[in-house]
Tab-separated table of C-alpha atoms in Angstrom:
chain	number	residue	atom	x	y	z
L	92	MET	CA	0.000	0.000	0.000
L	93	THR	CA	1.422	3.389	-0.958
L	94	THR	CA	1.234	6.491	1.180
L	95	SER	CA	1.203	10.130	0.173
L	96	PRO	CA	4.041	12.548	1.018
L	97	ILE	CA	1.853	14.247	3.613
L	98	GLU	CA	1.077	10.923	5.303
L	99	ARG	CA	4.773	10.044	5.372
L	100	ALA	CA	5.554	13.467	6.861
L	101	ALA	CA	2.893	12.933	9.524
L	102	ASP	CA	4.367	9.508	10.318
L	103	GLN	CA	7.829	11.056	10.656
L	104	PHE	CA	6.487	13.702	13.051
L	105	VAL	CA	4.789	11.068	15.202
L	106	THR	CA	7.906	8.894	15.119
L	107	ALA	CA	10.089	11.792	16.256
L	108	LEU	CA	7.629	12.690	19.014
L	109	ALA	CA	7.431	9.125	20.335
L	110	GLN	CA	11.176	8.596	19.993
L	111	TRP	CA	12.049	11.645	22.064
L	112	ARG	CA	9.338	10.933	24.630
L	113	VAL	CA	10.787	7.451	25.216
L	114	GLU	CA	14.319	8.883	25.171
L	115	ARG	CA	13.353	11.269	27.975
L	116	GLY	CA	11.723	8.459	29.945
L	117	MET	CA	8.224	9.988	29.906
L	118	THR	CA	4.862	8.326	29.619
L	119	LYS	CA	2.220	9.935	27.428
L	120	LYS	CA	0.459	11.101	30.562
L	121	GLN	CA	3.600	12.714	31.964
L	122	LEU	CA	4.336	14.463	28.680
L	123	ALA	CA	0.790	15.769	28.428
L	124	ALA	CA	0.986	17.151	31.977
L	125	ARG	CA	4.258	18.968	31.223
L	126	MET	CA	2.790	20.363	28.004
L	127	GLY	CA	-0.451	21.485	29.638
L	128	PHE	CA	-2.707	19.157	27.599
L	129	ASP	CA	-5.339	16.599	28.507
L	130	PRO	CA	-3.641	13.181	28.945
L	131	SER	CA	-5.613	11.641	26.076
L	132	TYR	CA	-4.425	14.275	23.605
L	133	VAL	CA	-0.860	12.996	23.273
L	134	SER	CA	-2.224	9.478	22.725
L	135	HIS	CA	-4.502	10.765	19.978
L	136	VAL	CA	-1.643	12.593	18.233
L	137	GLU	CA	0.715	9.615	18.457
L	138	GLY	CA	-2.074	7.378	17.213
L	139	ARG	CA	-2.693	9.731	14.240
L	140	ARG	CA	-6.274	10.351	15.389
L	141	HIS	CA	-5.577	14.082	15.893
L	142	LYS	CA	-3.552	16.320	13.601
L	143	PRO	CA	-0.706	18.117	15.425
L	144	THR	CA	-0.962	21.893	15.676
L	145	GLU	CA	1.833	24.439	15.755
L	146	ASP	CA	1.192	25.035	19.444
L	147	PHE	CA	1.384	21.301	20.185
L	148	ALA	CA	4.640	20.932	18.230
L	149	ARG	CA	6.245	23.948	19.930
L	150	ARG	CA	5.311	22.670	23.380
L	151	ALA	CA	6.544	19.140	22.631
L	152	GLU	CA	9.854	20.537	21.339
L	153	ALA	CA	10.267	22.717	24.431
L	154	VAL	CA	9.440	19.989	26.953
L	155	LEU	CA	11.438	17.196	25.307
L	156	GLY	CA	14.423	19.355	24.353
L	157	ALA	CA	14.818	17.583	21.013
L	158	GLY	CA	17.324	20.068	19.582
L	159	GLY	CA	14.810	21.163	16.937
L	160	ALA	CA	14.086	17.665	15.600
L	161	ILE	CA	10.377	17.633	16.538
L	162	TRP	CA	9.831	21.186	15.336
L	163	GLN	CA	11.577	20.440	12.025
L	164	ARG	CA	9.367	17.406	11.401
L	165	PHE	CA	6.260	19.498	12.136
L	166	GLN	CA	7.362	22.207	9.694
L	167	GLU	CA	7.883	19.617	6.962
L	168	TYR	CA	4.418	18.181	7.632
L	169	ASP	CA	2.804	21.626	7.881
L	170	GLU	CA	4.260	22.832	4.584
L	171	LEU	CA	2.904	19.785	2.750
L	172	ARG	CA	-0.456	20.036	4.482
L	173	HIS	CA	-1.001	23.665	3.474
L	174	ALA	CA	0.520	23.351	0.024
L	175	ARG	CA	-2.476	21.169	-0.784
L	176	THR	CA	-4.864	24.005	0.116
L	177	ASN	CA	-2.746	26.838	-1.317
L	178	GLY	CA	-2.118	28.160	2.176
L	179	LEU	CA	-5.808	28.450	3.135
L	180	HIS	CA	-7.190	27.386	6.533
L	181	ARG	CA	-3.903	27.675	8.368
L	182	ASP	CA	-3.864	27.342	12.144
L	183	PRO	CA	-4.021	30.693	13.945
L	184	PRO	CA	-0.479	31.942	14.597
L	185	VAL	CA	1.041	31.367	18.018
L	186	PRO	CA	1.745	34.912	19.257
L	187	VAL	CA	4.324	33.982	21.900
L	188	GLN	CA	6.508	30.904	22.006
L	189	TRP	CA	5.296	28.735	24.887
L	190	LEU	CA	7.872	27.728	27.475
L	191	PRO	CA	7.521	24.935	30.017
L	192	PRO	CA	7.812	25.898	33.683
L	193	GLY	CA	11.410	25.976	34.856
L	194	THR	CA	12.875	26.216	31.343
L	195	GLY	CA	15.731	28.414	32.549
L	196	LEU	CA	17.456	31.210	30.719
L	197	ILE	CA	16.195	32.066	27.218
L	198	VAL	CA	18.006	34.179	24.634
L	199	GLU	CA	15.189	36.080	22.970
L	200	ARG	CA	17.590	37.758	20.575
L	201	GLU	CA	21.334	37.753	19.930
L	202	VAL	CA	23.297	40.163	17.752
L	203	ALA	CA	26.995	39.299	17.406
L	204	GLU	CA	29.234	41.755	15.552
L	205	LEU	CA	32.882	41.575	14.515
L	206	ALA	CA	34.562	44.775	13.307
L	207	TYR	CA	38.094	45.242	11.927
L	208	THR	CA	39.948	48.447	12.805
L	209	ASP	CA	43.671	49.236	12.592
L	210	GLY	CA	44.994	45.685	12.699
L	211	ALA	CA	42.598	44.289	15.309
L	212	TYR	CA	39.144	42.735	15.536
L	213	ARG	CA	36.623	43.934	18.098
L	214	CYS	CA	33.864	41.445	18.911
L	215	THR	CA	30.656	42.775	20.455
L	216	VAL	CA	27.846	40.447	21.542
L	217	GLN	CA	24.402	41.632	22.639
L	218	ARG	CA	21.894	39.226	24.146
L	219	TRP	CA	18.332	39.945	25.169
L	220	LEU	CA	17.699	37.522	28.047
L	221	TYR	CA	14.513	36.247	29.675
L	222	ASN	CA	14.575	34.239	32.887
L	223	ALA	CA	11.970	31.505	32.342
L	224	GLY	CA	13.320	29.529	35.282
L	225	VAL	CA	12.446	29.440	38.950
L	226	GLU	CA	15.721	30.789	40.392
L	227	PRO	CA	17.376	34.191	40.062
L	228	VAL	CA	20.299	34.359	37.597
L	229	THR	CA	23.409	35.933	39.125
L	230	ARG	CA	26.014	35.228	36.410
L	231	TYR	CA	26.314	34.425	32.709
L	232	LEU	CA	29.065	32.342	31.090
L	233	ALA	CA	30.780	33.879	28.053
L	234	LYS	CA	33.084	31.688	25.940
L	235	ILE	CA	35.820	33.210	23.789
L	236	SER	CA	38.058	31.290	21.402
L	237	VAL	CA	40.448	32.148	18.579
L	238	ASP	CA	41.846	30.071	15.737
L	239	ARG	CA	44.562	31.683	13.625
L	240	TYR	CA	44.630	28.920	11.003
L	241	PRO	CA	41.152	27.355	11.039
L	242	HIS	CA	41.998	24.862	8.287
L	243	ASP	CA	45.215	23.751	9.993
L	244	PRO	CA	44.482	22.892	13.669
L	245	ALA	CA	48.030	21.718	14.335
L	246	GLY	CA	49.432	24.961	12.922
L	247	SER	CA	46.985	26.975	15.014
L	248	ASN	CA	47.943	25.112	18.175
L	249	ARG	CA	51.631	25.803	17.583
L	250	HIS	CA	50.944	29.449	16.791
L	251	HIS	CA	48.853	30.049	19.914
L	252	ARG	CA	51.351	28.245	22.157
L	253	GLU	CA	53.973	30.701	20.950
L	254	ASN	CA	51.582	33.682	20.886
L	255	PRO	CA	48.954	33.062	23.593
L	256	LEU	CA	45.856	35.205	23.840
L	257	THR	CA	45.960	37.262	27.047
L	258	PHE	CA	43.309	39.105	29.014
L	259	ASP	CA	45.572	42.178	29.162
L	260	GLU	CA	45.277	42.707	25.402
L	261	MET	CA	41.563	41.827	25.139
L	262	ASP	CA	40.053	44.793	27.018
L	263	VAL	CA	36.987	42.807	28.115
L	264	GLN	CA	33.992	44.997	28.961
L	265	ALA	CA	30.441	43.991	29.899
L	266	PHE	CA	27.185	45.791	30.698
L	267	ALA	CA	23.631	44.835	31.690
L	268	GLY	CA	20.627	46.963	30.773
L	269	GLU	CA	20.248	49.583	28.077
L	270	GLY	CA	20.842	53.303	27.749
L	271	ALA	CA	21.138	55.321	30.945
L	272	ALA	CA	20.056	52.294	32.982
L	273	ALA	CA	23.017	50.170	31.843
L	274	GLU	CA	25.138	48.800	34.674
L	275	PRO	CA	28.782	47.696	34.311
L	276	MET	CA	29.144	43.958	34.957
L	277	GLN	CA	32.107	42.575	36.844
L	278	TRP	CA	33.687	39.471	35.328
L	279	ARG	CA	35.667	36.556	36.704
L	280	VAL	CA	37.934	34.122	34.887
L	281	LYS	CA	36.681	30.524	34.692
L	282	LEU	CA	39.120	29.185	32.061
L	283	ASP	CA	42.370	30.665	30.748
L	284	ARG	CA	44.089	28.797	27.906
L	285	ASP	CA	46.306	29.878	25.025
L	286	ALA	CA	43.485	30.087	22.467
L	287	SER	CA	40.315	29.982	24.575
L	288	LYS	CA	38.879	31.816	27.541
L	289	GLU	CA	35.744	31.482	29.631
L	290	VAL	CA	34.541	34.281	31.898
L	291	TRP	CA	31.616	34.620	34.251
L	292	LEU	CA	29.783	37.891	33.625
L	293	MET	CA	28.421	38.807	37.046
L	294	PHE	CA	25.121	40.584	37.593
L	295	ALA	CA	27.008	42.713	40.102
L	296	ASN	CA	29.509	45.545	40.394
L	297	GLU	CA	31.059	47.682	43.130
L	298	ARG	CA	27.660	49.310	43.751
L	299	GLY	CA	25.923	46.004	44.488
L	300	GLN	CA	24.064	43.096	42.878
L	301	PHE	CA	21.230	43.170	40.347
L	302	PRO	CA	20.139	39.531	39.726
L	303	LEU	CA	17.815	38.631	36.876
L	304	TYR	CA	14.788	37.296	38.715
L	305	PRO	CA	12.268	34.744	37.323
L	306	GLY	CA	9.956	36.382	34.811
L	307	GLU	CA	12.270	39.355	34.233
L	308	ARG	CA	14.110	40.464	31.095
L	309	THR	CA	17.348	42.333	30.539
L	310	THR	CA	19.980	42.984	27.881
L	311	ILE	CA	23.634	42.163	28.334
L	312	GLU	CA	26.488	43.288	26.127
L	313	TYR	CA	30.105	42.211	26.262
L	314	ALA	CA	33.040	43.040	24.007
L	315	TYR	CA	36.697	42.141	23.583
L	316	THR	CA	39.579	42.805	21.173
L	317	VAL	CA	41.916	40.347	19.417
L	318	GLY	CA	44.792	41.356	17.132
L	319	GLU	CA	44.734	40.167	13.532
L	320	GLU	CA	47.836	38.044	14.176
L	321	LYS	CA	45.710	35.796	16.423
L	322	TRP	CA	42.337	35.843	14.628
L	323	GLY	CA	41.674	33.690	11.570
L	324	GLN	CA	39.216	34.669	8.880
L	325	TRP	CA	36.090	33.264	10.477
L	326	PHE	CA	33.489	34.300	13.048
L	327	GLN	CA	31.401	31.545	14.631
L	328	ARG	CA	28.417	31.576	16.969
L	329	ALA	CA	27.338	28.460	18.870
L	330	VAL	CA	23.748	28.097	20.101
L	331	ARG	CA	24.107	26.910	23.700
L	332	LEU	CA	20.805	28.198	25.116
L	333	PRO	CA	17.285	28.166	23.630
L	334	THR	CA	17.424	31.104	21.215
L	335	ARG	CA	14.612	32.755	19.285
L	336	SER	CA	16.603	35.004	16.956
L	337	LEU	CA	20.273	35.186	15.958
L	338	THR	CA	22.040	37.834	13.865
L	339	VAL	CA	25.724	37.669	12.893
L	340	ARG	CA	27.355	40.780	11.450
L	341	LEU	CA	30.763	41.620	9.974
L	342	LYS	CA	32.162	45.134	9.483
L	343	LEU	CA	35.239	45.045	7.257
L	344	PRO	CA	37.085	47.799	5.368
L	345	GLU	CA	35.587	48.167	1.913
L	346	SER	CA	39.079	48.696	0.478
L	347	PHE	CA	39.989	45.117	1.488
L	348	GLU	CA	37.385	43.882	-1.048
L	349	PRO	CA	36.092	41.147	1.285
L	350	GLN	CA	34.280	38.101	-0.054
L	351	VAL	CA	32.097	36.516	2.650
L	352	TRP	CA	30.082	33.291	2.873
L	353	GLY	CA	28.194	31.467	5.629
L	354	VAL	CA	28.307	27.895	6.945
L	355	GLU	CA	25.906	26.019	9.229
L	356	ALA	CA	27.603	23.270	11.214
L	357	SER	CA	25.892	20.473	13.136
L	358	LEU	CA	27.166	17.239	14.614
L	359	ALA	CA	26.525	15.533	11.300
L	360	ALA	CA	27.869	17.880	8.644
L	361	GLU	CA	28.631	21.401	7.462
L	362	VAL	CA	26.401	23.012	4.829
L	363	PRO	CA	25.982	26.528	3.436
L	364	VAL	CA	23.547	28.694	5.394
L	365	ARG	CA	20.081	28.413	3.927
L	366	THR	CA	19.472	32.107	3.292
L	367	PRO	CA	21.780	34.628	1.599
L	368	LEU	CA	23.864	37.177	3.469
L	369	GLU	CA	22.845	40.815	3.161
L	370	ARG	CA	25.513	43.370	2.194
L	371	ARG	CA	25.587	47.135	2.455
L	372	THR	CA	28.256	49.844	2.590
L	373	GLU	CA	28.510	52.552	5.256
L	374	GLY	CA	31.371	54.971	5.845
L	375	GLY	CA	33.937	52.981	3.895
L	376	ARG	CA	32.976	49.692	5.516
L	377	ALA	CA	31.456	46.637	3.871
L	378	ILE	CA	28.819	45.307	6.270
L	379	PHE	CA	27.669	41.703	5.943
L	380	GLU	CA	24.714	40.439	7.980
L	381	TRP	CA	22.922	37.115	8.325
L	382	SER	CA	19.948	36.271	10.544
L	383	THR	CA	17.874	33.246	11.452
L	384	ASP	CA	14.859	32.600	13.669
L	385	ALA	CA	14.650	29.685	16.110
L	386	PRO	CA	18.162	28.301	15.477
L	387	LEU	CA	18.644	24.698	16.516
L	388	LEU	CA	20.183	24.058	19.906
L	389	ASN	CA	23.899	23.107	19.640
L	390	ALA	CA	24.082	24.308	16.033
L	391	ARG	CA	26.995	26.502	14.982
L	392	TYR	CA	26.776	29.284	12.425
L	393	ARG	CA	29.982	30.638	10.923
L	394	LEU	CA	30.874	33.453	8.564
L	395	GLU	CA	34.129	33.027	6.633
L	396	TRP	CA	35.856	35.468	4.337
L	397	ARG	CA	38.863	36.253	2.224
L	398	TYR	CA	40.320	39.571	1.155
L	399	ARG	CA	40.974	40.427	-2.488
L	400	GLY	CA	42.138	44.038	-2.134
L	401	ALA	CA	45.774	44.994	-2.693
L	402	ASP	CA	46.032	46.794	0.679
L	403	ALA	CA	44.385	44.017	2.708
L	404	PRO	CA	46.420	42.074	5.282
L	405	VAL	CA	47.881	38.823	3.994
L	406	TYR	CA	46.536	35.654	5.638
L	407	GLU	CA	48.394	32.401	5.174
L	408	GLU	CA	46.177	29.377	4.628
L	409	THR	CA	48.205	27.293	7.065
L	410	GLY	CA	50.485	27.820	10.023
L	411	PRO	CA	54.267	28.187	10.071
L	412	PRO	CA	56.069	25.460	8.099
L	413	GLU	CA	56.704	22.319	10.137
L	414	PRO	CA	57.067	18.619	9.326
L	415	ALA	CA	53.903	17.407	7.592
L	416	LEU	CA	51.235	16.105	9.952
L	417	PRO	CA	48.493	13.583	9.148
L	418	ARG	CA	45.422	15.225	7.634
L	419	ALA	CA	43.222	12.169	7.078
L	420	SER	CA	40.889	13.119	9.926
L	421	HIS	CA	40.257	16.503	8.300
L	422	ARG	CA	38.989	14.727	5.181
L	423	MET	CA	36.700	12.559	7.308
L	424	ARG	CA	35.364	15.607	9.137
L	425	GLY	CA	34.811	17.312	5.803
L	426	ILE	CA	32.243	14.716	4.741
L	427	GLY	CA	30.395	14.770	8.058
L	428	ILE	CA	32.131	12.074	10.139
L	429	ILE	CA	32.213	13.071	13.806
L	430	GLN	CA	35.706	13.026	15.253
L	431	ARG	CA	37.168	11.711	18.482
L	432	GLY	CA	36.510	14.113	21.354
L	433	SER	CA	32.801	14.515	20.605
L	434	ASP	CA	30.557	13.499	23.513
L	435	LEU	CA	28.283	11.722	21.030
L	436	LEU	CA	30.913	9.015	20.454
L	437	ARG	CA	30.813	8.172	24.155
L	438	GLN	CA	27.038	7.811	24.420
L	439	ARG	CA	25.155	4.530	24.192
L	440	ALA	CA	22.897	4.608	21.131
L	441	ARG	CA	19.136	4.464	21.579
L	442	HIS	CA	17.513	1.260	20.314
L	443	PHE	CA	14.657	1.487	17.844
L	444	GLN	CA	11.163	0.440	18.897
L	445	LEU	CA	10.428	-1.874	15.974
L	446	PRO	CA	8.296	-2.241	13.954
L	447	ARG	CA	6.722	1.029	15.144
L	448	GLU	CA	9.869	2.995	14.291
L	449	GLY	CA	10.479	1.194	11.025
L	450	VAL	CA	10.374	4.422	8.997
L	451	ALA	CA	12.969	6.072	11.246
L	452	ALA	CA	15.168	2.968	11.058
L	453	ARG	CA	15.027	2.918	7.264
L	454	ASN	CA	15.860	6.628	7.140
L	455	ALA	CA	18.893	6.071	9.377
L	456	VAL	CA	20.121	3.189	7.244
L	457	THR	CA	19.653	5.232	4.057
L	458	ARG	CA	21.779	8.019	5.538
L	459	LEU	CA	24.451	5.505	6.544
L	460	LEU	CA	24.597	3.915	3.101
L	461	THR	CA	24.814	7.345	1.465
L	462	SER	CA	27.702	8.307	3.742
L	463	LEU	CA	29.344	4.947	3.090
L	464	GLY	CA	29.267	5.661	-0.641
L	465	ARG	CA	30.929	9.021	-0.095
L	466	LEU	CA	33.600	7.363	2.035
L	467	GLU	CA	34.429	4.813	-0.625
L	468	ASP	CA	34.808	7.601	-3.180
L	469	LEU	CA	37.291	9.262	-0.835
L	470	HIS	CA	39.445	6.337	0.305
L	471	GLU	CA	40.294	2.763	-0.666
L	472	PHE	CA	39.237	0.425	2.170
L	473	SER	CA	41.007	-2.848	1.403
L	474	LYS	CA	40.102	-4.308	4.820
L	475	GLY	CA	36.441	-3.384	4.528
L	476	VAL	CA	34.737	-0.467	6.262
L	477	GLY	CA	31.923	0.147	8.716
L	478	LEU	CA	29.962	3.164	9.851
L	479	ALA	CA	27.794	3.589	12.965
L	480	ALA	CA	24.929	6.089	13.120
L	481	SER	CA	26.550	7.920	16.036
L	482	GLN	CA	29.471	8.760	13.734
L	483	ILE	CA	27.186	10.847	11.522
L	484	GLY	CA	25.429	12.542	14.427
L	485	VAL	CA	22.427	10.215	14.737
L	486	PRO	CA	22.395	8.589	18.215
L	487	VAL	CA	20.447	5.455	17.268
L	488	ALA	CA	21.444	1.789	17.201
L	489	ALA	CA	22.113	1.342	13.488
L	490	ALA	CA	25.294	0.538	11.583
L	491	VAL	CA	26.371	-0.673	8.155
L	492	VAL	CA	29.471	-2.715	7.338
L	493	ARG	CA	30.950	-3.357	3.905
L	494	PRO	CA	33.032	-6.598	3.942
L	495	PRO	CA	36.543	-6.659	2.442
L	496	GLU	CA	35.108	-8.190	-0.752
L	497	ARG	CA	33.991	-5.143	-2.742
L	498	ASP	CA	31.215	-6.947	-4.617
L	499	THR	CA	29.475	-7.987	-1.369
L	500	GLU	CA	26.398	-6.121	-0.179
L	501	PRO	CA	26.850	-4.162	3.078
L	502	VAL	CA	25.654	-5.784	6.292
L	503	VAL	CA	22.891	-3.757	7.974
L	504	LEU	CA	22.692	-3.917	11.758
L	505	LEU	CA	19.744	-2.671	13.822
L	506	ASN	CA	19.770	-2.892	17.633
L	507	PRO	CA	22.725	-5.311	17.544
L	508	ARG	CA	24.334	-6.987	20.548
L	509	VAL	CA	26.989	-9.676	20.839
L	510	VAL	CA	25.482	-12.797	22.408
L	511	GLY	CA	28.420	-15.179	21.931
L	512	GLU	CA	32.073	-15.219	20.930
L	513	SER	CA	34.928	-17.668	20.455
L	514	SER	CA	37.666	-18.060	23.035
L	515	GLU	CA	40.229	-17.826	20.237
L	516	CYS	CA	41.354	-14.253	19.552
L	517	ASP	CA	43.920	-12.459	17.457
L	518	GLU	CA	45.452	-8.978	17.317
L	519	GLN	CA	45.277	-6.825	14.210
L	520	TYR	CA	45.758	-3.128	13.493
L	521	GLU	CA	42.528	-1.161	13.248
L	522	GLY	CA	41.690	2.333	12.157
L	523	CYS	CA	38.586	4.386	12.837
L	524	LEU	CA	36.823	6.944	10.663
L	525	SER	CA	36.486	9.119	13.779
L	526	PHE	CA	40.211	8.836	14.559
L	527	PHE	CA	41.706	8.336	11.127
L	528	ASP	CA	45.206	9.752	11.640
L	529	TYR	CA	46.326	6.703	13.660
L	530	ARG	CA	46.172	2.904	13.773
L	531	GLY	CA	46.179	0.710	16.849
L	532	LEU	CA	46.742	-2.995	17.632
L	533	VAL	CA	43.432	-4.376	18.939
L	534	PRO	CA	42.644	-7.898	20.243
L	535	ARG	CA	39.265	-9.328	19.184
L	536	PRO	CA	37.617	-12.791	19.034
L	537	LEU	CA	37.807	-14.610	15.717
L	538	ARG	CA	34.082	-15.420	15.797
L	539	ILE	CA	31.101	-13.561	17.247
L	540	ASP	CA	27.384	-14.303	17.382
L	541	VAL	CA	25.280	-11.177	16.998
L	542	GLU	CA	21.580	-10.799	17.739
L	543	HIS	CA	20.082	-8.016	15.642
L	544	ALA	CA	16.696	-6.834	14.391
L	545	ARG	CA	14.977	-6.605	11.030
L	546	PHE	CA	12.812	-3.660	10.086
L	547	ASP	CA	9.668	-5.631	10.935
L	548	GLY	CA	10.907	-6.167	14.490
L	549	THR	CA	11.861	-9.829	14.208
L	550	ARG	CA	15.237	-10.677	15.723
L	551	VAL	CA	17.843	-13.011	14.282
L	552	VAL	CA	21.265	-14.272	15.358
L	553	THR	CA	24.061	-14.174	12.767
L	554	THR	CA	27.586	-15.555	13.113
L	555	PHE	CA	30.512	-13.544	11.747
L	556	GLU	CA	34.106	-14.706	11.483
L	557	ARG	CA	37.597	-13.243	11.140
L	558	ALA	CA	37.706	-9.923	9.230
L	559	LEU	CA	33.945	-9.453	9.222
L	560	ALA	CA	33.775	-10.323	12.926
L	561	ARG	CA	36.358	-7.621	13.611
L	562	LEU	CA	34.497	-5.041	11.543
L	563	ILE	CA	31.151	-5.858	13.143
L	564	SER	CA	32.646	-5.802	16.657
L	565	HIS	CA	34.152	-2.389	15.958
L	566	GLU	CA	30.774	-0.911	14.942
L	567	ILE	CA	28.877	-2.475	17.847
L	568	ASP	CA	31.470	-0.901	20.136
L	569	HIS	CA	30.578	2.479	18.611
L	570	LEU	CA	26.893	1.921	19.390
L	571	GLU	CA	27.842	1.186	23.000
L	572	GLY	CA	29.954	4.335	23.310
L	573	ARG	CA	33.305	2.550	23.056
L	574	LEU	CA	36.310	3.235	20.784
L	575	TYR	CA	38.951	0.747	19.676
L	576	VAL	CA	41.569	2.462	21.849
L	577	ASP	CA	39.596	1.233	24.873
L	578	ARG	CA	40.408	-2.361	23.880
L	579	MET	CA	44.134	-1.847	23.320
L	580	ALA	CA	46.675	-3.152	25.837
L	581	ALA	CA	47.758	-0.601	28.439
L	582	ASP	CA	51.312	-0.449	27.038
L	583	ALA	CA	50.284	-0.447	23.353
L	584	LYS	CA	51.133	2.636	21.295
L	585	LEU	CA	49.160	4.261	18.521
L	586	VAL	CA	50.911	4.352	15.154
L	587	PRO	CA	50.610	7.523	13.015
L	588	VAL	CA	49.109	6.636	9.660
L	589	ALA	CA	52.204	8.059	7.924
L	590	GLN	CA	54.280	5.341	9.635
L	591	TYR	CA	51.738	2.544	9.285
L	592	GLN	CA	53.070	-0.086	6.878
L	593	GLN	CA	49.882	-2.037	6.104
L	594	THR	CA	47.717	0.503	4.295
L	595	GLY	CA	46.107	-1.101	1.260
L	596	ARG	CA	46.536	-4.656	2.551
L	597	PRO	CA	43.846	-6.956	3.919
L	598	TRP	CA	44.179	-8.402	7.401
L	599	ASP	CA	46.346	-11.509	7.550
L	600	TYR	CA	44.739	-14.749	8.776
C-alpha cells in the first residue's frame, strides 16, 4: 500500500515525538501534563487520530528538548499540508513561544558583531535575556576562542602556544541593561588557555548586585579585542541556550574587497547557510549580515571570508612550516564524520522500537549507506569499512558494514548486541573513521554471534568470522559508546598513519 508525502511526513512527526518521549523516559500522561494538555491528547496525536498543531509541536519541542528535531518534522508536515490548500485554513499563529515551567534562561535575541579596525578585531555580543526559570540568575558564562589557522588545527595550536591570547590585550567589557540604565558587569575568569577563555559575567559591580529574577528580562552586552595576528578569517556563533533570533554581522574595510560566505555546522555535517547574506556599505565599511529565527540548539553558524584588495592584510592558509602532519581526519570531518573528542561518540545509542519505528530505522540506514558511498569515493578500504549512526550525528542503534570483498552487499545492523564469541582471539591493526590519523593494535575474538533486528521487528542471530567479525565488533562498540583504543593493551602505542606499513593490505589470517 502506498502512502502520500503528507502521510509520510505525519508519520515522521509522530515517530520523532514518540522517539524523544521514550528517550526522555516519559509516559504519554507525563508528557501531556508537562505540556499542559489533557492526557488523552498525546495518545490521539501519536495514534494519528488528531492532527498536530503548531502550538502542540512547539510545546513538545520545548518539553522534550529535542534540539529542533520535533519542530523540524512538524514544519515539513505543515508545509505539505497547506501546500495542498494553497495556504488556506492555516492554524491561527502562536503569538508567543510557549515555554515549560522551569525552562531556565532564554536568549530572545542575539546580535553578534565583529569589526576590523587598525589591525585588530573587536567582537561585540548583545543578548536579550529572559529568565523563564524558577531561580534568580546571578552570572552568565561567556566563551571566547580564537583560531589563527582554522583549516590547519596543528598549525593553530603551535601558533597560539607561541603567541597566547591574554586578558591584558583583550580589554573585556560587559554591561547589563540599556541606555542610561546600563550597569557595568564585573567578570571573573573561569578558564584561561592559550586560544580559549571562559569568563563569568556577574550581575554585580562595586555598587551592588542586580540579579535577573524569574519572569524578568534584561539585555547584556560584552566586548573584547583580538589582534589580527591571532584571529583567523572566520566568526562563529554556537547556540548553547534556547534562542529565538540570531544575527551575525561583519564590518570590514571596503578597500579590502572582502568576499564573505556562511556555513551552518551540526554534529553531522557542514552546509551553506540556507538564506543569503545581506551586504551594504557605510562609511567605507562593507557590512555583511545574516539572521535566522529559532536556530537549533547546539548548532553553529559561521561566517568566513577572504580579502581580495591589494592593501588588505595577507593571511596564510596554514600555520608556520613544520614537518607534515596527518590530515586524514580533516577529510573525514569534511564529509560529516564526527571526530574523536565529541561526547556523542561516548554515548550509548538508543535502540529502535520496531516495527513502530520502522520508517525512522530505514531513514537512518539510508543516511548511513549514502555516507558509506561518499567514504568509498574518498578512500580505498582494502580491509572493509563500517559506519555507525553515532558517527554521523544520529544517536540510534544502526550501523552498516561493507566486507573486504567489494562486490558484497553491506551488512545492515539494527539494535545489535553480541550474544556469543569464540575463546580464540587475534590482534590486528585497526583504524577508525572518527580517529583516522592513527592505527592501533586491537585484540578481538575470531568469531562472534550477533543478535540483531529486522525492520519488521523480528530478531535473528548471525555468526561472523575473522575480518567481518572484527568489523562488526568495531561498529557495535561504537553503538555502545566505546572506541577501539579502549580495547588496546595498556602499554600499546598508537601508530601515526604516515608510519603505518599495512595501508592497502587486507588483514592476515
